[in-house]
CSV table of C-alpha atoms and ligand atoms in Angstrom, one decimal:
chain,number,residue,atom,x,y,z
A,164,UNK,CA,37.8,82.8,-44.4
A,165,UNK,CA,34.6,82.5,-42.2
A,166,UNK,CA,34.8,83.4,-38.5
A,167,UNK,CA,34.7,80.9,-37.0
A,168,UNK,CA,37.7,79.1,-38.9
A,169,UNK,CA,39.5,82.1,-38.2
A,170,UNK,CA,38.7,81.9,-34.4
A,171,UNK,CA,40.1,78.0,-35.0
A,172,UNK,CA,43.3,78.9,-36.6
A,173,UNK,CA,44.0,81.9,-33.8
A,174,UNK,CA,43.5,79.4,-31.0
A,175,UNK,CA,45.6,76.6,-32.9
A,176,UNK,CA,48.7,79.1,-33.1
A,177,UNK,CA,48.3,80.2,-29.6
A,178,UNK,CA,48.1,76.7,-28.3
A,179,UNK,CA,50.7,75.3,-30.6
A,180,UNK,CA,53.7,73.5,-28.2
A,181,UNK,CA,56.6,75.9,-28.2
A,182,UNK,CA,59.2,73.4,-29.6
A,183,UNK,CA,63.0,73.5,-27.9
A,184,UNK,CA,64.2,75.3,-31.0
A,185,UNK,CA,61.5,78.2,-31.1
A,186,UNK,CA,62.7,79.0,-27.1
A,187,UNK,CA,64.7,81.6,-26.6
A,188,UNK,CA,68.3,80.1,-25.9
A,189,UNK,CA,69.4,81.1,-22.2
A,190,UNK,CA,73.1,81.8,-23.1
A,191,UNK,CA,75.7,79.7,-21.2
A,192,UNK,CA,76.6,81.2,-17.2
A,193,UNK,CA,80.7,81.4,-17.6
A,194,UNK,CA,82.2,80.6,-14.1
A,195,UNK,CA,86.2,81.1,-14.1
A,196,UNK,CA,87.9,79.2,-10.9
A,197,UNK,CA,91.6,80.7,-11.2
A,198,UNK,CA,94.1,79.0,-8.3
A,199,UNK,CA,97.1,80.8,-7.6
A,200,UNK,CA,100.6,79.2,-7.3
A,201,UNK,CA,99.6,75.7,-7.4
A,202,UNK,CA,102.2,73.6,-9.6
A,203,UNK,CA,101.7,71.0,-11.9
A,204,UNK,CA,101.9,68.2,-10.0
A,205,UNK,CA,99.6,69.0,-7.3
A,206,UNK,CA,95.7,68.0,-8.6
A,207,UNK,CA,94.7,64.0,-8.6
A,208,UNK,CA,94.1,64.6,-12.8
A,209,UNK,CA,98.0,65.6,-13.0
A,210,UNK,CA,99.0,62.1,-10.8
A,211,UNK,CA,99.2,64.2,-7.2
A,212,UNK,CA,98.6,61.0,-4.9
A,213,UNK,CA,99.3,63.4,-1.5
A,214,UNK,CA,96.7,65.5,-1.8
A,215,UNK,CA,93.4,64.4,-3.4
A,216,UNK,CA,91.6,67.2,-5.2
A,217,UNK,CA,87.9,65.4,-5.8
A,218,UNK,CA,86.3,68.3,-6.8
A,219,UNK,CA,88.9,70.0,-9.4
A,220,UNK,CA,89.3,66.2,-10.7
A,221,UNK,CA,85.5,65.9,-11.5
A,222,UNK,CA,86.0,69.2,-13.7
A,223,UNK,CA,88.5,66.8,-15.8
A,224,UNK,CA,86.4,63.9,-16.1
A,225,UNK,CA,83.3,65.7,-16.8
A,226,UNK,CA,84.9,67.6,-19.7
A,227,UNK,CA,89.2,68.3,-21.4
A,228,UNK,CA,92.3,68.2,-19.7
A,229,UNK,CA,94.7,69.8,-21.3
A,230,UNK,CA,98.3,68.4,-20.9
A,231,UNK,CA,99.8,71.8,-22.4
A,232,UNK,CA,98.1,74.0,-20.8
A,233,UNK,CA,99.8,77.9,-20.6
A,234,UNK,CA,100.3,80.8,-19.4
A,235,UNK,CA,101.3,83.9,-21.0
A,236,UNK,CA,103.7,84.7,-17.8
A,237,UNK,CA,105.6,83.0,-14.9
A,238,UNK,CA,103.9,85.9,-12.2
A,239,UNK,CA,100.5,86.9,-11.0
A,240,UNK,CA,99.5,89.8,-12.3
A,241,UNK,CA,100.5,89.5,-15.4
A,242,UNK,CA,98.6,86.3,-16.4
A,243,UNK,CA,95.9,87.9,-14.7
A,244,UNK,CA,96.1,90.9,-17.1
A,245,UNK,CA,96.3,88.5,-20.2
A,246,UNK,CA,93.2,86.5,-19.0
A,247,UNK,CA,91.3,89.5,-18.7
A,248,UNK,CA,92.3,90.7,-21.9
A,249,UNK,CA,92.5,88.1,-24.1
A,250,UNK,CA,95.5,89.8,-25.4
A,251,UNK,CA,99.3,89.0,-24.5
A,252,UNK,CA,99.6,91.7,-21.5
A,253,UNK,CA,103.3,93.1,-22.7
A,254,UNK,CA,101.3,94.6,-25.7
A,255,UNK,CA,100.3,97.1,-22.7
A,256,UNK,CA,103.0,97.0,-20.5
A,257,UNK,CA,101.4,95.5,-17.9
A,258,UNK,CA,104.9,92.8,-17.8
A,259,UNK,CA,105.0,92.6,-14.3
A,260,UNK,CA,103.4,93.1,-10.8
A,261,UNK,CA,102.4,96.4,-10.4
A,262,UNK,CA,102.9,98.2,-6.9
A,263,UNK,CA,101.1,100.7,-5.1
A,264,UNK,CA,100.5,103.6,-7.4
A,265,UNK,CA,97.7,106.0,-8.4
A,266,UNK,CA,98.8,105.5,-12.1
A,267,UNK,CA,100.2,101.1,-11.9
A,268,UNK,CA,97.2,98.6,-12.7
A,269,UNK,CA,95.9,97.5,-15.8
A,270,UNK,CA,95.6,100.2,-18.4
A,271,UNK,CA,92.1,101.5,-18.4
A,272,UNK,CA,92.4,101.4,-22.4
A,273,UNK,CA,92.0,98.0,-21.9
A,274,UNK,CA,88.7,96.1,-22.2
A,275,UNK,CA,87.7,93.4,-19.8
A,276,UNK,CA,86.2,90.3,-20.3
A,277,UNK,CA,84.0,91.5,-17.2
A,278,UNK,CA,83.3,94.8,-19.6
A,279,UNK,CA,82.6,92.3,-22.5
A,280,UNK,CA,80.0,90.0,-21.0
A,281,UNK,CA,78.4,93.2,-18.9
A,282,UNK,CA,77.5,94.6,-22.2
A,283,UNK,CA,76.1,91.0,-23.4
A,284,UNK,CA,73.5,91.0,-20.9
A,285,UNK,CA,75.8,88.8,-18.3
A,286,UNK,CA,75.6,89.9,-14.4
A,287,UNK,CA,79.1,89.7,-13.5
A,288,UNK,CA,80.6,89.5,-10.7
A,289,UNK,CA,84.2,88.9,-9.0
A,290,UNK,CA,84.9,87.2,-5.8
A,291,UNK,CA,89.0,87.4,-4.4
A,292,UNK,CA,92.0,88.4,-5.5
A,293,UNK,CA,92.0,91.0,-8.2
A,294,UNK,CA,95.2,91.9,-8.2
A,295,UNK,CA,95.3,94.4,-11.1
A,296,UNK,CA,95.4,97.7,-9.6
A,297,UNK,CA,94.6,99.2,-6.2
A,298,UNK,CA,94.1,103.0,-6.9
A,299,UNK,CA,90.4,103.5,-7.2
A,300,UNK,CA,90.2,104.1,-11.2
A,301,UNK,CA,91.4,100.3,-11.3
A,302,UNK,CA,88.6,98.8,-8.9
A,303,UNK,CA,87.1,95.6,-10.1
A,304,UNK,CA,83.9,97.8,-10.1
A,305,UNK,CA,85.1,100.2,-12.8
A,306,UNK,CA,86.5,97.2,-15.0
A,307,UNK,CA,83.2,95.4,-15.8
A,308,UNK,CA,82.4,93.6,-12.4
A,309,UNK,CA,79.1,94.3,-11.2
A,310,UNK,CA,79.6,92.6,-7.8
A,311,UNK,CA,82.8,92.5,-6.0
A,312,UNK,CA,84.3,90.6,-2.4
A,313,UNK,CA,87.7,90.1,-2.0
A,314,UNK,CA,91.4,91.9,-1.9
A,315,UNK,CA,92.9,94.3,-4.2
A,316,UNK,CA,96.4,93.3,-4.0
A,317,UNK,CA,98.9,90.4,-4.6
A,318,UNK,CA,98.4,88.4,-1.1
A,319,UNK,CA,96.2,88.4,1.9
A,320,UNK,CA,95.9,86.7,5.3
A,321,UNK,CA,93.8,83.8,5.4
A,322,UNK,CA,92.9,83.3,9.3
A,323,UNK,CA,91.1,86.0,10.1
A,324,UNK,CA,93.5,86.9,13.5
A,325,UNK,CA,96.4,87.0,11.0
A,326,UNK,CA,96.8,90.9,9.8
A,327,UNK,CA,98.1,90.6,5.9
A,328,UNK,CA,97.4,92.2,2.5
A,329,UNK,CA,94.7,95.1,3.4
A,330,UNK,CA,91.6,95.1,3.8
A,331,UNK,CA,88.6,92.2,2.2
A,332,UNK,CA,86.1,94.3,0.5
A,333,UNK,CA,82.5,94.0,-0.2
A,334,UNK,CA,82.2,96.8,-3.6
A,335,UNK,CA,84.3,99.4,-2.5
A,336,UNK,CA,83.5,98.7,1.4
A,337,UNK,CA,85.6,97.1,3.8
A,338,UNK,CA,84.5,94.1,6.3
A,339,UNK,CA,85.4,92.2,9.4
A,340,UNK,CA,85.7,88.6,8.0
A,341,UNK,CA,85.1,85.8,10.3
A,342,UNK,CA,85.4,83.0,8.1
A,343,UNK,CA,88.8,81.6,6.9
A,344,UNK,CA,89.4,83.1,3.8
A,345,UNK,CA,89.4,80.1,1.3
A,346,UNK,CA,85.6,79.1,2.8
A,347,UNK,CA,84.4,82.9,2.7
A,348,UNK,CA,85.7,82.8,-1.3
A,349,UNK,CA,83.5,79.8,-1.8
A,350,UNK,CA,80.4,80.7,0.6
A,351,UNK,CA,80.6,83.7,-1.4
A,352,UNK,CA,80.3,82.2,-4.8
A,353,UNK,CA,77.8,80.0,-3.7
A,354,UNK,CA,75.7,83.0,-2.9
A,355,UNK,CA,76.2,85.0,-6.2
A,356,UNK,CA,75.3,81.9,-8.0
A,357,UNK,CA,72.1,81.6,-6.1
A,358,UNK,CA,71.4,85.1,-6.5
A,359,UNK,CA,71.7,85.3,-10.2
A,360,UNK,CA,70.6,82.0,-11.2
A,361,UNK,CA,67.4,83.0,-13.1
A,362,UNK,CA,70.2,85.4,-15.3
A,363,UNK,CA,72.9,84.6,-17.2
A,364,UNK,CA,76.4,85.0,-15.0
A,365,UNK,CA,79.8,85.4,-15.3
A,366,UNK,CA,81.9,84.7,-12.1
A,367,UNK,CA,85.2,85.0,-11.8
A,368,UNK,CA,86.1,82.8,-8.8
A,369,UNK,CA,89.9,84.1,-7.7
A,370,UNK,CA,91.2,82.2,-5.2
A,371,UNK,CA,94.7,83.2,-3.5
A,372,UNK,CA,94.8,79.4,-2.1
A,373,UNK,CA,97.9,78.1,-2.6
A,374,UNK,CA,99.8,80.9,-2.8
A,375,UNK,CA,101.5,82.2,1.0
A,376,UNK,CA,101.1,83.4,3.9
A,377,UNK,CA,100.9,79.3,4.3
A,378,UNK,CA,98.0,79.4,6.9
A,379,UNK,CA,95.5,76.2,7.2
A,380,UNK,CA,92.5,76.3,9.1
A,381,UNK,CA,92.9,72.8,11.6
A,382,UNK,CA,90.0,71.3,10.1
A,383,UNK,CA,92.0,71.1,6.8
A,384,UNK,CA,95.4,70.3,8.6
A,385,UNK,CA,93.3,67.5,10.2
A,386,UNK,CA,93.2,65.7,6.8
A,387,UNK,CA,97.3,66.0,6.2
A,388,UNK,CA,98.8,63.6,8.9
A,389,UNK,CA,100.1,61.3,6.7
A,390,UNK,CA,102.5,64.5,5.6
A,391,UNK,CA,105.1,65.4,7.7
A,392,UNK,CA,106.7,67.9,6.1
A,393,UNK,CA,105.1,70.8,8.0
A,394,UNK,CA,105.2,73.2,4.8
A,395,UNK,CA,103.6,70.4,2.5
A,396,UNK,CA,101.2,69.7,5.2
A,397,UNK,CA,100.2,73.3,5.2
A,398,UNK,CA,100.1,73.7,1.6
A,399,UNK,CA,98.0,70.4,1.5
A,400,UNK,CA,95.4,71.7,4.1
A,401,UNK,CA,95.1,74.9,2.1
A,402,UNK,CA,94.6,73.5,-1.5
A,403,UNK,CA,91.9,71.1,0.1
A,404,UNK,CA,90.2,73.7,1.5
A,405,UNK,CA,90.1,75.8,-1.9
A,406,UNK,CA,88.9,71.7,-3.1
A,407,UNK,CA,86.1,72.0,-1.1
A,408,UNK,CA,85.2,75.2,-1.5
A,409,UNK,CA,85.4,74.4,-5.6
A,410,UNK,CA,83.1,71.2,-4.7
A,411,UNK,CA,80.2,73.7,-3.0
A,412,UNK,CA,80.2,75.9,-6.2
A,413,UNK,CA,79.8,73.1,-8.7
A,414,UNK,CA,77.2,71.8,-6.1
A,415,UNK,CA,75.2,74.9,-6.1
A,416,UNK,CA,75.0,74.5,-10.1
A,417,UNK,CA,73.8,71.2,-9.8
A,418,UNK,CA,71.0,71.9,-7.3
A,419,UNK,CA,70.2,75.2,-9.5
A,420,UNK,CA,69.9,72.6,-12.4
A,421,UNK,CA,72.6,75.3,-14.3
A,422,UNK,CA,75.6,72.6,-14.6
A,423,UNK,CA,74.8,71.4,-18.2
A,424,UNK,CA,75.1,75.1,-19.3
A,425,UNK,CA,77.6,76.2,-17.7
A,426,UNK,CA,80.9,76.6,-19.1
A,427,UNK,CA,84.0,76.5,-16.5
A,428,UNK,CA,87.3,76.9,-16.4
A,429,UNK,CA,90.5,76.1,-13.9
A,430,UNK,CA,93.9,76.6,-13.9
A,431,UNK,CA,96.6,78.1,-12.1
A,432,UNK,CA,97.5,81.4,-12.6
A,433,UNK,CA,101.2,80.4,-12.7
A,434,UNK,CA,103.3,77.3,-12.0
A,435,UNK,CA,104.4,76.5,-8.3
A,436,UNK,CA,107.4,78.6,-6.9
A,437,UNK,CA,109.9,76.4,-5.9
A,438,UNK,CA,112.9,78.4,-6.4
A,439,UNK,CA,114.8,80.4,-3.8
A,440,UNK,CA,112.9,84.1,-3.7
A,441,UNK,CA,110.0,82.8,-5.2
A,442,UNK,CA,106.5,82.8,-2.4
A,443,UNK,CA,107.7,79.0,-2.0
A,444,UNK,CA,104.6,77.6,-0.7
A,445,UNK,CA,105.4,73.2,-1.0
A,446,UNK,CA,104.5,73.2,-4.7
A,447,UNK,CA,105.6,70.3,-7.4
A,448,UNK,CA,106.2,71.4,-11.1
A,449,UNK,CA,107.1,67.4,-12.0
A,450,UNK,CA,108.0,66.2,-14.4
A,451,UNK,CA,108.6,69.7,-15.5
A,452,UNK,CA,111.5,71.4,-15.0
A,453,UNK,CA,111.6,75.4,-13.7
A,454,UNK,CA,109.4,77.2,-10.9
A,455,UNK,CA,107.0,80.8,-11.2
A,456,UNK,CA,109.0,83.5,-12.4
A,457,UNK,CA,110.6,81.7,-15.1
A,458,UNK,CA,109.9,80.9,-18.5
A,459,UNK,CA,110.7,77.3,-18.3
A,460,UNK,CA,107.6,75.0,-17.7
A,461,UNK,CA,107.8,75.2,-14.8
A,462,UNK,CA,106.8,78.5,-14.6
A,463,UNK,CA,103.8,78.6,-17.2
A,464,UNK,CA,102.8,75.1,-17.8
A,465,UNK,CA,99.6,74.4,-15.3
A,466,UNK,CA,96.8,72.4,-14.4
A,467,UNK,CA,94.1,73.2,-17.0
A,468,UNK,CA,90.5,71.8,-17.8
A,469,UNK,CA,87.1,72.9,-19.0
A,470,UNK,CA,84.2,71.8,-18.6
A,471,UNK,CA,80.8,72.5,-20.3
A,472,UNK,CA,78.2,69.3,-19.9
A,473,UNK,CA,76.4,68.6,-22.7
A,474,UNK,CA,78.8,70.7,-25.3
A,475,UNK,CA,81.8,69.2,-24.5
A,476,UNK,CA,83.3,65.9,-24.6
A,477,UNK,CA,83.8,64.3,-21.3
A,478,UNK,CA,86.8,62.9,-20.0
A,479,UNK,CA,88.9,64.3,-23.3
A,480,UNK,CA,92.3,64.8,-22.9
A,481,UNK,CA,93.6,67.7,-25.2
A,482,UNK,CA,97.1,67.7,-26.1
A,483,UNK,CA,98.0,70.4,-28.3
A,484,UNK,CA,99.0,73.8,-26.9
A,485,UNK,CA,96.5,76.3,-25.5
A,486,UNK,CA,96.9,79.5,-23.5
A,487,UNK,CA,94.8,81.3,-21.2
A,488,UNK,CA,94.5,84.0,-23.6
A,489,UNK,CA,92.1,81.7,-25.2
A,490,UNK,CA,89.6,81.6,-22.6
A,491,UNK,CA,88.2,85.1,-23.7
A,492,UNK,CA,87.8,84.2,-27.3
A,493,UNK,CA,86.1,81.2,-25.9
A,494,UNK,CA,83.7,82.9,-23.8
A,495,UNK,CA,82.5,85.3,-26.4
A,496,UNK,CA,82.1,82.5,-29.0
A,497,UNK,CA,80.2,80.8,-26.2
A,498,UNK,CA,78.2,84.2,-25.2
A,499,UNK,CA,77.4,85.2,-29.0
A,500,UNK,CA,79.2,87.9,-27.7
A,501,UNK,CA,80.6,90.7,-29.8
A,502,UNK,CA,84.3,91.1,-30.4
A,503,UNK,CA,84.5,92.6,-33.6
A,504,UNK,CA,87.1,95.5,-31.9
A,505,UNK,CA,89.2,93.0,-29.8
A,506,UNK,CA,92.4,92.4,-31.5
A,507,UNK,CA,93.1,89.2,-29.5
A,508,UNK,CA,95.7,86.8,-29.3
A,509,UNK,CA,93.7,84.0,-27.8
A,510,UNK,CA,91.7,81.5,-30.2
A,511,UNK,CA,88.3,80.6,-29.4
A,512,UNK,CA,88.9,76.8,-28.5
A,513,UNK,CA,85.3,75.5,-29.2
A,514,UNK,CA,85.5,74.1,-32.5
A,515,UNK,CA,89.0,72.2,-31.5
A,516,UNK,CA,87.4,70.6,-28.1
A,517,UNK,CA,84.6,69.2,-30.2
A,518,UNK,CA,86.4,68.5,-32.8
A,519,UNK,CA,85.5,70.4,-35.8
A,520,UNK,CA,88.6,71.4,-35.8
A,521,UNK,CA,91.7,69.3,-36.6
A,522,UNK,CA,95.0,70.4,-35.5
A,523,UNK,CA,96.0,72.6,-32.9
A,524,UNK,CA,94.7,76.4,-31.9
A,525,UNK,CA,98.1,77.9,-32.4
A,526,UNK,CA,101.0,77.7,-34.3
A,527,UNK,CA,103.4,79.6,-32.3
A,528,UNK,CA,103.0,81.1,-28.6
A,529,UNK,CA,105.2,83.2,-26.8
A,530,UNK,CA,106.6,84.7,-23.9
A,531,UNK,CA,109.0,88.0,-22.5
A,532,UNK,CA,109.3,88.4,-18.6
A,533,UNK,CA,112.2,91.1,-18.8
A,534,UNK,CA,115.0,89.4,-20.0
A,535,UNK,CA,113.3,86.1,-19.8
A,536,UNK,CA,112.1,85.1,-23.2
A,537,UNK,CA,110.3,81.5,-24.9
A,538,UNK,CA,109.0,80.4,-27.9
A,539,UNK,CA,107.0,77.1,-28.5
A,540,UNK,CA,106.4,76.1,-32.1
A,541,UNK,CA,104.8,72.7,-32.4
A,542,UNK,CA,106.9,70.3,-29.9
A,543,UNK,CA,110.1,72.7,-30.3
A,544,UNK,CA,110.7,75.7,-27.8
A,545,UNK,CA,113.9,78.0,-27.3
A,546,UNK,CA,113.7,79.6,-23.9
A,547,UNK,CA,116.1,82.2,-22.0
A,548,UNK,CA,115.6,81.4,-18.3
A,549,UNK,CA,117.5,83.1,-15.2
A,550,UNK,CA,116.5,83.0,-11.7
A,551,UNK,CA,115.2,86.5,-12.2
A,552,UNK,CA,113.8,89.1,-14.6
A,553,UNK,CA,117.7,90.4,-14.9
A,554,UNK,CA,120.3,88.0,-16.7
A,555,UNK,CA,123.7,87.7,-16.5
A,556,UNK,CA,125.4,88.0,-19.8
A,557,UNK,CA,126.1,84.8,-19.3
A,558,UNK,CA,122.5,83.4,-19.2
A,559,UNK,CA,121.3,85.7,-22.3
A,560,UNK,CA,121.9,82.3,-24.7
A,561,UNK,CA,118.8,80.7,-25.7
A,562,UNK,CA,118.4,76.9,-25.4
A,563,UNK,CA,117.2,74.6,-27.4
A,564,UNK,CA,114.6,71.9,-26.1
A,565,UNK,CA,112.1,69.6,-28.1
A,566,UNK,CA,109.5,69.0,-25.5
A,567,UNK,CA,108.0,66.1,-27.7
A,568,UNK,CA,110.9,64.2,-26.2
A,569,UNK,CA,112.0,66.2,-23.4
A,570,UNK,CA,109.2,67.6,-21.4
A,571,UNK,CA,111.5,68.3,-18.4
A,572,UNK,CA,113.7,70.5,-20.8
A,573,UNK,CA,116.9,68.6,-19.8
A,574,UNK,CA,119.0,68.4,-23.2
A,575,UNK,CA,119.3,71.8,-24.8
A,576,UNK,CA,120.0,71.6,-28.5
A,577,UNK,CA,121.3,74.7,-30.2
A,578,UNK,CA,124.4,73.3,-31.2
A,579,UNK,CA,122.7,70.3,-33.0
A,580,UNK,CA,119.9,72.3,-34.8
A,581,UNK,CA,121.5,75.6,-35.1
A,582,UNK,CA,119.0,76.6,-38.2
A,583,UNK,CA,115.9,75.7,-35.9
A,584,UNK,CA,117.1,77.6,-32.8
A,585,UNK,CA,117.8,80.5,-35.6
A,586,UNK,CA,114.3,80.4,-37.1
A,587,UNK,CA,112.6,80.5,-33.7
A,588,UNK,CA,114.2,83.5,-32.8
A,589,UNK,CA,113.7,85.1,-35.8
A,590,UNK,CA,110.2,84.5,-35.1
A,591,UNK,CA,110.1,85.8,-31.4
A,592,UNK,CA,112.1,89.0,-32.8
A,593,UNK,CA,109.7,90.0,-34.7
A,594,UNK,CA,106.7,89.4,-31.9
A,595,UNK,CA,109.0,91.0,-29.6
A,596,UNK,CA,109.3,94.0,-32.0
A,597,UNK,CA,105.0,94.7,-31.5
A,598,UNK,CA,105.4,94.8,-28.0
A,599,UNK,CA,105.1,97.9,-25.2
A,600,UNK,CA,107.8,98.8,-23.1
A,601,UNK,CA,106.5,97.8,-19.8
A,602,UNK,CA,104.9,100.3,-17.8
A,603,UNK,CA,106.3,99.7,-14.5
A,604,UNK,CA,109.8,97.6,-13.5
A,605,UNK,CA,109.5,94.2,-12.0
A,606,UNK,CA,109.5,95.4,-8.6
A,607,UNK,CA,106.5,97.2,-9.1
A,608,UNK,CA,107.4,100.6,-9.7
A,609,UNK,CA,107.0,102.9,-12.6
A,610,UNK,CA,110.0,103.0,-15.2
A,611,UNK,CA,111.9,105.7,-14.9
A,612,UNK,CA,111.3,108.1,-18.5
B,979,LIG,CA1,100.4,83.4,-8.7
């Protein structure tokens, strides 16, 4: 070859358009937006005509609702433990919501999706309620979170005058909020976003909106006249606000130009609490039947979409069962994240939401909250419900409901389909049978050995 053509072909392959497929792929931000206590009913997607919830809704019709949307618990903490994990939280013993306690938070044997998507490159970062832990070794910080602002425990004030749930800090350091605490969540999302726009990002989004102390900021109450029950009015104000603050996040990816690859989630992180000793905040499960803190629908069916523009379908409504468990399975499928070592219990949804797959992601989920127990399998589920983690002898029978027919678990049918109700719990038994004691009792303290 002569020089000269040499000198040719060099400066052809240098100036040769990098084609789309030759880039390197930016892997897809993952932005989490968990509500806490808000029921079924209560987003405009689900039917809620009270309240209207533009922001959540656009989440639907920009990507899958899911009508069967789970939890793998009826109480904070837990589901909190199993979205982090991927993996049903009683195989830890993390059943129910832990106290105070140098030793109660989630097991530090446990990997985090944060831990996960840190090691994938991802910046990740946690804004409000973590709720997993308060004794230093437990700190969002120390569990894969890069960046941290919000509370440790279960609740918190939202008015700043108002004194409640410790202190709001920034890492590991405390800070005088001025805002209320639903706008400081989303001012402070909108700023890790900006921050970390050029990187790929996880955020994990936490509000404690709707759960109590019911306190509303008057600009929000402003909206609510039409409501006059006070409670609802308050609960109302409060879910708008966490609306708005929802609508400035998905905002800032749009200005950013990161919304078409950006994969988000929201749900609730349990079903409304509408039964006496429950943090009863003006919450509708309907048409289901049962409140948090029980395995009835009520208690672990929620509001539940996805959204990723440009991957997945828009305005699909999904149908078959899914969990939150699934989201980490998702997210590392999503991340080309490693998981070799996981041993979860979620499915990675992708292939179902754009249809690859036929069928549904799982054949069987379940569920133990102390005594409490379910088991879904297809549109079948047998369920032990009580008002608390503790039954009566006389509320340890099991009851038969086919959900198909009968979504507010009305007409129990063990008697009918003995074989069925048999087969099912058969079936939770031997789940049951792989699980940890819990670590702590349900009111938050260690078991006694
Ligand atoms: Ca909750």
């Amino acid at each position: 070859m002569n020089r000269s053509l040499a000198c040719l072909l060099a400066l052809l392959i240098a100036t040769w358009p990098v084609t789309a497929a030759d880039a390197p792929v930016r892997k897809p931000n993952i932005l989490i937006l968990l509500a806490d206590d808000l029921g079924y009913a209560d987003v405009g997607f689900q039917g809620c005509k009270d309240i209207p919830t533009p922001n959540i809704d656009s989440i639907a019709k920009n990507g899958v609702r899911f009508t069967n949307g789970y939890d793998s618990g009826p109480y904070c903490s837990p589901t909190r433990a199993g979205l982090m994990t991927g993996r049903y939280q009683q195989r830890f013993g993390h059943e129910f919501n832990p106290g105070a306690g140098p030793n109660i938070g989630l097991p530090v044997t446990e990997t985090t999706l944060a831990d996960r998507l840190k090691q994938a490159g991802y910046v990740t970062g946690l804004v409000g309620k973590w709720h997993l832990g308060s004794a230093d070794k437990f700190h969002p910080q120390r569990r894969g979170f890069q960046e941290y602002f919000g509370f440790l425990g279960g609740a918190h004030a939202y008015l700043p005058e108002r004194k409640m749930g410790g202190a709001i800090l920034r890492g590991t350091t405390p800070v005088e909020e001025q805002e209320y605490l639903t706008d400081a969540f989303g001012r402070e999302a909108v700023a890790f976003i900006d921050r970390h726009q050029k990187e790929p990002f996880f955020l994990y989004l936490a509000f404690n909106a709707v759960h109590t102390p019911m306190q509303a900021a008057e600009k929000y109450l402003k909206r609510f006249d039409h409501i006059s029950d006070p409670q609802r009015r308050t609960y109302a104000a409060m879910h708008s606000a966490m609306d708005d603050a929802i609508g400035a996040v998905l905002a800032k990816l749009h200005e950013t130009g990161l919304e078409e690859n950006t994969l988000i989630f929201f749900f609730s992180d349990n079903g409304g609490p509408t039964m006496k000793g429950t943090t009863i905040n003006g919450a509708r499960n309907d048409p289901l039947r049962g409140s948090k803190r029980q395995t009835l629908e009520g208690g672990i069916r929620v509001p539940f979409v996805v959204q990723w523009k440009g991957k997945l379908p828009a305005g699909k409504i999904f149908d078959e069962p899914i969990i939150q468990l699934d989201i980490v399975p998702t997210v590392l499928a999503a991340a080309e994240a490693d998981a070799k070592d996981a041993k979860l219990d979620g499915v990675n949804l992708l292939p179902y939401l754009e249809g690859k797959q036929a069928n549904g992601p799982h054949d069987t989920l379940y569920w133990r909250f102390g005594d409490q127990m379910a088991i879904r399998r297809g549109g079948w589920k047998l369920v032990r419900y009580g008002s608390n983690t503790t039954l009566a002898a006389s509320e340890m029978t099991p009851k038969l409901y086919n959900l198909a027919k009968d979504i507010g678990e009305s007409n129990d049918l063990s008697t009918q389909e003995p074989d069925r109700a048999k087969e099912l719990q058969a079936a939770w038994d031997k789940w049951n049978a792989e699980l940890a004691k819990p670590l702590w009792g349900a009111g938050g303290k260690k078991e006694k050995e």
